[in-house]
Coordinates of C-alpha atoms in Angstrom, one line a residue:
M73 CA 35.5 -64.4 59.3
P74 CA 35.1 -66.7 62.2
R75 CA 33.1 -65.8 65.3
A76 CA 34.9 -64.7 68.4
E77 CA 35.3 -67.3 71.1
V78 CA 33.2 -66.9 74.2
G79 CA 34.9 -65.0 76.9
T80 CA 37.3 -63.2 74.7
P81 CA 37.5 -59.4 74.6
K82 CA 36.1 -59.3 71.1
Y83 CA 33.1 -61.4 72.1
L84 CA 32.4 -59.1 75.0
A85 CA 32.7 -56.0 72.7
N86 CA 30.3 -57.6 70.2
K87 CA 27.8 -58.3 73.0
M88 CA 28.0 -54.7 74.3
K89 CA 27.5 -53.4 70.8
S90 CA 24.5 -55.6 70.2
K91 CA 22.8 -54.7 73.5
G92 CA 19.3 -53.7 72.9
L93 CA 17.1 -54.0 69.9
Q94 CA 18.4 -53.6 66.4
R95 CA 16.8 -53.0 63.0
L96 CA 14.3 -55.6 62.0
R97 CA 15.3 -55.6 58.4
W98 CA 18.9 -56.4 59.3
Y99 CA 17.9 -59.6 61.1
C100 CA 18.3 -63.0 59.4
Q101 CA 15.8 -65.4 60.8
V102 CA 17.2 -68.5 59.0
C103 CA 20.6 -68.0 60.7
E104 CA 19.1 -66.2 63.7
K105 CA 21.7 -63.5 63.4
Q106 CA 21.2 -59.7 64.0
C107 CA 23.4 -57.4 61.9
R108 CA 24.1 -53.9 63.1
D109 CA 24.0 -52.1 59.8
E110 CA 23.2 -52.6 56.1
N111 CA 26.8 -53.4 55.2
G112 CA 27.0 -56.1 57.8
F113 CA 23.7 -57.7 56.6
K114 CA 25.0 -57.6 53.0
C115 CA 28.2 -59.4 54.0
H116 CA 26.2 -61.9 56.0
A117 CA 23.9 -62.6 53.0
Q118 CA 27.0 -63.4 50.8
S119 CA 28.6 -65.7 53.4
E120 CA 29.0 -69.4 52.8
G121 CA 27.0 -70.4 55.9
H122 CA 24.0 -68.3 55.0
L123 CA 23.9 -69.6 51.4
R124 CA 24.2 -73.2 52.6
Q125 CA 21.3 -72.6 55.1
M126 CA 19.2 -71.0 52.4
L127 CA 19.6 -74.0 50.2
V128 CA 18.3 -76.2 52.9
V129 CA 15.3 -73.9 53.7
G130 CA 14.5 -73.5 50.0
E131 CA 13.6 -77.1 49.5
H132 CA 10.6 -76.7 51.8
A133 CA 10.1 -72.9 51.9
G134 CA 6.3 -73.0 52.4
R135 CA 6.5 -75.4 55.4
K136 CA 9.3 -73.3 57.0
I137 CA 7.3 -70.1 56.7
A138 CA 4.2 -71.8 58.1
D139 CA 6.2 -73.0 61.1
F140 CA 7.6 -69.5 61.7
S141 CA 4.0 -68.0 61.4
S142 CA 2.5 -70.5 63.9
Q143 CA 5.3 -70.0 66.3
F144 CA 4.9 -66.2 66.2
Q145 CA 1.1 -66.4 66.6
H146 CA 1.6 -68.8 69.6
D147 CA 4.0 -66.5 71.3
F148 CA 1.9 -63.4 70.7
V149 CA -1.4 -65.0 72.0
Q150 CA 0.4 -66.5 75.0
L151 CA 1.8 -63.1 76.0
L152 CA -1.7 -61.5 75.4
S153 CA -3.5 -64.0 77.5
R154 CA -1.0 -64.1 80.4
R155 CA -0.1 -60.4 80.5
F156 CA -3.4 -58.8 79.8
G157 CA -6.1 -61.5 80.1
T158 CA -9.4 -60.6 78.5
K159 CA -8.8 -56.8 78.8
R160 CA -9.0 -54.6 75.7
V161 CA -5.4 -53.4 75.0
F162 CA -3.5 -51.6 72.2
A163 CA -2.1 -54.1 69.8
N164 CA 1.2 -52.3 69.3
R165 CA 1.8 -52.4 73.0
V166 CA 1.6 -56.2 73.0
Y167 CA 3.9 -56.3 70.1
Q168 CA 6.5 -54.1 71.7
E169 CA 6.6 -56.3 74.8
L170 CA 6.9 -59.4 72.5
I171 CA 10.0 -58.1 70.6
Q172 CA 11.9 -57.2 73.8
D173 CA 13.1 -60.8 73.7
K174 CA 15.9 -60.8 71.2
Q175 CA 15.4 -64.5 70.4
H176 CA 11.7 -64.1 69.4
I177 CA 10.4 -65.0 65.9
H178 CA 10.6 -61.9 63.8
M179 CA 7.6 -60.9 61.7
N180 CA 9.6 -60.6 58.5
A181 CA 9.9 -64.4 58.6
T182 CA 6.1 -65.0 58.7
R183 CA 3.4 -64.7 56.1
W184 CA 2.2 -61.4 57.6
V185 CA 4.0 -58.3 56.3
T186 CA 2.5 -55.8 58.9
L187 CA 1.0 -55.9 62.4
T188 CA -2.3 -54.8 61.0
E189 CA -2.7 -57.9 58.8
F190 CA -1.8 -60.1 61.8
V191 CA -4.4 -58.4 64.0
K192 CA -7.1 -58.8 61.3
H193 CA -6.1 -62.5 61.1
L194 CA -6.7 -62.9 64.8
G195 CA -10.1 -61.3 64.5
R196 CA -11.1 -63.5 61.6
T197 CA -10.1 -66.7 63.3
G198 CA -12.0 -65.8 66.5
I199 CA -9.0 -65.7 68.7
A200 CA -9.6 -62.1 69.8
H201 CA -12.0 -59.2 69.6
V202 CA -10.5 -56.6 67.2
D203 CA -11.7 -53.0 66.7
E204 CA -10.1 -50.1 64.9
T205 CA -10.1 -46.5 66.3
E206 CA -8.4 -43.2 65.5
K207 CA -5.5 -44.2 67.8
G208 CA -5.0 -47.6 66.1
W209 CA -6.0 -51.2 66.5
F210 CA -7.2 -52.5 69.8
I211 CA -7.4 -56.2 70.7
A212 CA -9.0 -58.3 73.5
W213 CA -8.4 -62.0 74.0
I214 CA -11.3 -64.4 73.9
D215 CA -11.0 -67.1 76.5
N216 CA -12.6 -70.3 75.1
S217 CA -11.0 -72.8 77.4
P218 CA -13.2 -75.4 79.1
K219 CA -12.3 -74.0 82.5
A220 CA -13.4 -70.5 81.5
L221 CA -16.7 -71.7 80.0
A222 CA -17.5 -73.7 83.1
K223 CA -16.7 -70.6 85.2
Q224 CA -19.1 -68.5 83.2
E225 CA -21.9 -71.1 83.5
A226 CA -21.3 -71.2 87.3
T227 CA -21.6 -67.5 87.6
L228 CA -24.8 -67.5 85.6
K229 CA -26.3 -70.1 87.9
K230 CA -25.2 -68.1 90.9
E231 CA -26.8 -64.9 89.6
R232 CA -30.1 -66.8 89.0
A233 CA -30.0 -68.4 92.4
T234 CA -29.2 -65.1 94.2
M235 CA -32.0 -63.2 92.4
S236 CA -34.1 -61.4 94.9
D237 CA -37.9 -62.0 95.4
E238 CA -38.7 -58.5 94.1
Q239 CA -37.0 -59.2 90.8
R240 CA -38.9 -62.4 90.4
E241 CA -42.2 -60.7 91.2
R242 CA -41.4 -58.0 88.6
I243 CA -40.6 -60.6 86.0
L244 CA -43.9 -62.4 86.8
I245 CA -45.9 -59.2 86.7
A246 CA -44.3 -58.3 83.3
E247 CA -45.3 -61.7 81.9
Q248 CA -48.9 -61.3 83.2
I249 CA -49.1 -57.9 81.6
E250 CA -48.0 -59.3 78.2
R251 CA -50.5 -62.1 78.4
A252 CA -53.3 -59.7 79.3
K253 CA -52.4 -57.5 76.3
E254 CA -52.5 -60.5 74.0
Q255 CA -55.9 -61.5 75.3
E256 CA -57.3 -58.0 74.8
D257 CA -56.0 -57.9 71.3
A258 CA -57.7 -61.2 70.6
Q259 CA -61.0 -60.1 72.1
G260 CA -60.9 -56.8 70.2
S261 CA -60.4 -58.5 66.9
R262 CA -63.4 -60.8 67.7
S263 CA -65.7 -58.0 68.7
E264 CA -64.9 -55.9 65.6
S265 CA -66.4 -58.5 63.2
P266 CA -69.9 -58.7 64.9
A267 CA -70.0 -54.9 65.0
E268 CA -69.4 -54.7 61.3
E269 CA -72.2 -57.2 60.6
E270 CA -74.6 -55.2 62.7
Q271 CA -73.9 -52.0 60.8
K272 CA -75.0 -53.7 57.6
L273 CA -78.6 -53.3 56.5
K274 CA -80.9 -56.2 57.3
R275 CA -84.2 -56.9 55.6
D276 CA -87.2 -57.8 57.7
E277 CA -89.1 -60.6 56.1
G278 CA -92.4 -59.8 57.8
A279 CA -92.4 -56.1 56.9
E280 CA -95.0 -54.7 54.5
K281 CA -94.0 -54.2 50.9
L282 CA -94.1 -50.6 49.6
V283 CA -94.8 -50.1 45.9
L284 CA -94.6 -46.6 44.4
A285 CA -95.9 -45.6 41.0
F286 CA -94.8 -42.3 39.5
T287 CA -97.6 -40.5 37.6
P288 CA -98.3 -36.9 36.5
K289 CA -99.5 -34.5 39.2
P290 CA -103.3 -34.5 39.3
S291 CA -105.0 -31.2 38.6
T292 CA -106.8 -29.3 41.4
S293 CA -110.0 -28.7 39.4
E294 CA -110.9 -32.4 39.2
P295 CA -111.5 -34.5 42.3
S296 CA -108.9 -37.3 42.7
T297 CA -110.3 -40.8 42.6
S298 CA -107.2 -42.6 43.6
T299 CA -107.3 -44.3 47.0
P300 CA -104.7 -46.4 48.7
S301 CA -105.7 -50.1 48.5
I302 CA -104.5 -52.6 51.0
S303 CA -104.6 -56.2 50.1
G304 CA -102.6 -59.1 51.2
G305 CA -100.5 -57.1 53.7
A306 CA -99.0 -54.8 50.9
L307 CA -99.5 -51.1 50.6
K308 CA -99.9 -49.8 47.0
L309 CA -100.0 -46.2 46.1
N310 CA -101.5 -45.6 42.6
G311 CA -102.3 -42.1 41.7
M312 CA -103.2 -42.7 38.0
K313 CA -106.6 -41.5 36.9
P314 CA -108.8 -44.0 35.1
G315 CA -109.3 -41.6 32.2
I316 CA -105.6 -40.9 31.5
N317 CA -104.2 -42.8 28.5
P318 CA -101.1 -44.8 29.6
L319 CA -99.7 -44.6 26.1
K320 CA -98.8 -40.9 26.4
P321 CA -95.1 -39.9 26.7
N322 CA -93.4 -40.6 30.0
P323 CA -94.0 -37.7 32.3
L324 CA -90.7 -38.4 34.2
K325 CA -88.8 -37.5 31.1
R326 CA -87.0 -34.2 31.7
P327 CA -88.2 -31.6 29.2
N328 CA -85.9 -29.0 27.6
P329 CA -85.7 -26.1 30.0
L330 CA -85.0 -23.6 27.2
K331 CA -88.3 -24.4 25.6
A332 CA -90.2 -24.4 28.9
A333 CA -88.6 -21.0 29.9
A334 CA -89.5 -19.4 26.5
P335 CA -92.7 -17.3 26.8
S336 CA -95.5 -18.6 24.6
K337 CA -97.5 -16.2 22.4
P338 CA -100.9 -15.3 23.7
I339 CA -103.8 -16.6 21.6
E340 CA -106.7 -14.2 21.0
G341 CA -110.0 -15.2 22.3
S342 CA -108.6 -17.5 24.9
S343 CA -110.6 -18.1 28.0
D344 CA -110.1 -19.5 31.5
H345 CA -111.1 -22.9 30.4
N346 CA -108.3 -22.9 27.8
T347 CA -105.7 -21.9 30.5
N348 CA -106.9 -24.7 32.8
E349 CA -106.6 -27.1 29.9
K350 CA -103.0 -26.0 29.2
K351 CA -102.1 -26.3 32.9
R352 CA -103.6 -29.7 32.9
T353 CA -101.7 -30.9 29.8
A354 CA -98.4 -29.1 30.6
P355 CA -95.6 -31.5 31.7
P356 CA -94.4 -31.2 35.3
M357 CA -91.4 -28.8 35.7
S358 CA -88.2 -29.8 37.2
A359 CA -86.6 -28.1 40.2
A360 CA -84.2 -26.1 38.0
E361 CA -87.1 -24.8 35.9
R362 CA -89.0 -23.7 39.0
L363 CA -86.0 -21.8 40.3
I364 CA -85.6 -20.1 36.9
L365 CA -89.2 -19.0 36.9
E366 CA -89.1 -17.8 40.5
E367 CA -85.9 -15.8 39.7
Q368 CA -87.6 -14.2 36.7
E369 CA -90.7 -13.4 38.8
R370 CA -88.6 -11.7 41.5
K371 CA -86.8 -9.6 38.8
R372 CA -90.1 -8.5 37.3
R373 CA -91.5 -7.5 40.7
R374 CA -88.3 -5.5 41.5
M375 CA -88.5 -3.7 38.2
D376 CA -92.1 -2.9 38.9
R377 CA -91.3 -1.4 42.3
E378 CA -88.4 0.7 40.8
S379 CA -90.6 2.1 38.1
A380 CA -93.4 2.9 40.6
T381 CA -91.0 4.8 42.9
A382 CA -89.6 6.7 39.9

């Protein structure tokens, strides 16, 4: 069916009916024709003009879709930069203002199916700052033009030039404090190492040498003949009697406490001389043996007191 001529009543009626926005899915971007309903779009798709146009586009479909996509992106970014600048704005609001023009490139002709994918594309390419919230996607244009970069640099220089003296003094004081802390840390690490060396034991080369010889305890009945001898600046303590045989068992060897604690049977006809000889020949007791004997002595005395009072 041919189109109505311009100025005819049918042309005006069609314009009045197509006033405002129509369904996006009933728009043919190849023929740039907006259909009012699904039946009209079906009839348009079967028309000879549409089929001829589709054959022309089908030869270079990828290039055609890329052209539509770049044109849509250019229009969207141009509206965003001129209308809102670098402000953060709702992405759907920008899109609604874009589609108010009936001659705009529709999104169904681009490689982006939804507005969300297009917004993510702008964020990946660095054209705008993109963030998602509960309300939806928000977008803010990034001005990378040379004029904007020069303006930012000029503002930074102005802020540095107009910095007050107090702020400069504060910055200098903060830098001095940091340097002082670094110096204190360095000095502390150096002072710790000499202190550790001083805590270590040092041997004095000129001190006298002390030599100890462990021997059995001398008996009280015989006078001790050992005297300290000093020779060559060394002090020697030797308590060994000249009459003791050095081949006897080592007196430092700990005896069996069970055998030492066991009472020995008295021998008839023994005298004080024999007891002195036993004491003299008995090996020295250890600290544990002495404590056992003292405990036994205390028990014996307590039992004697209890029997006397009874």
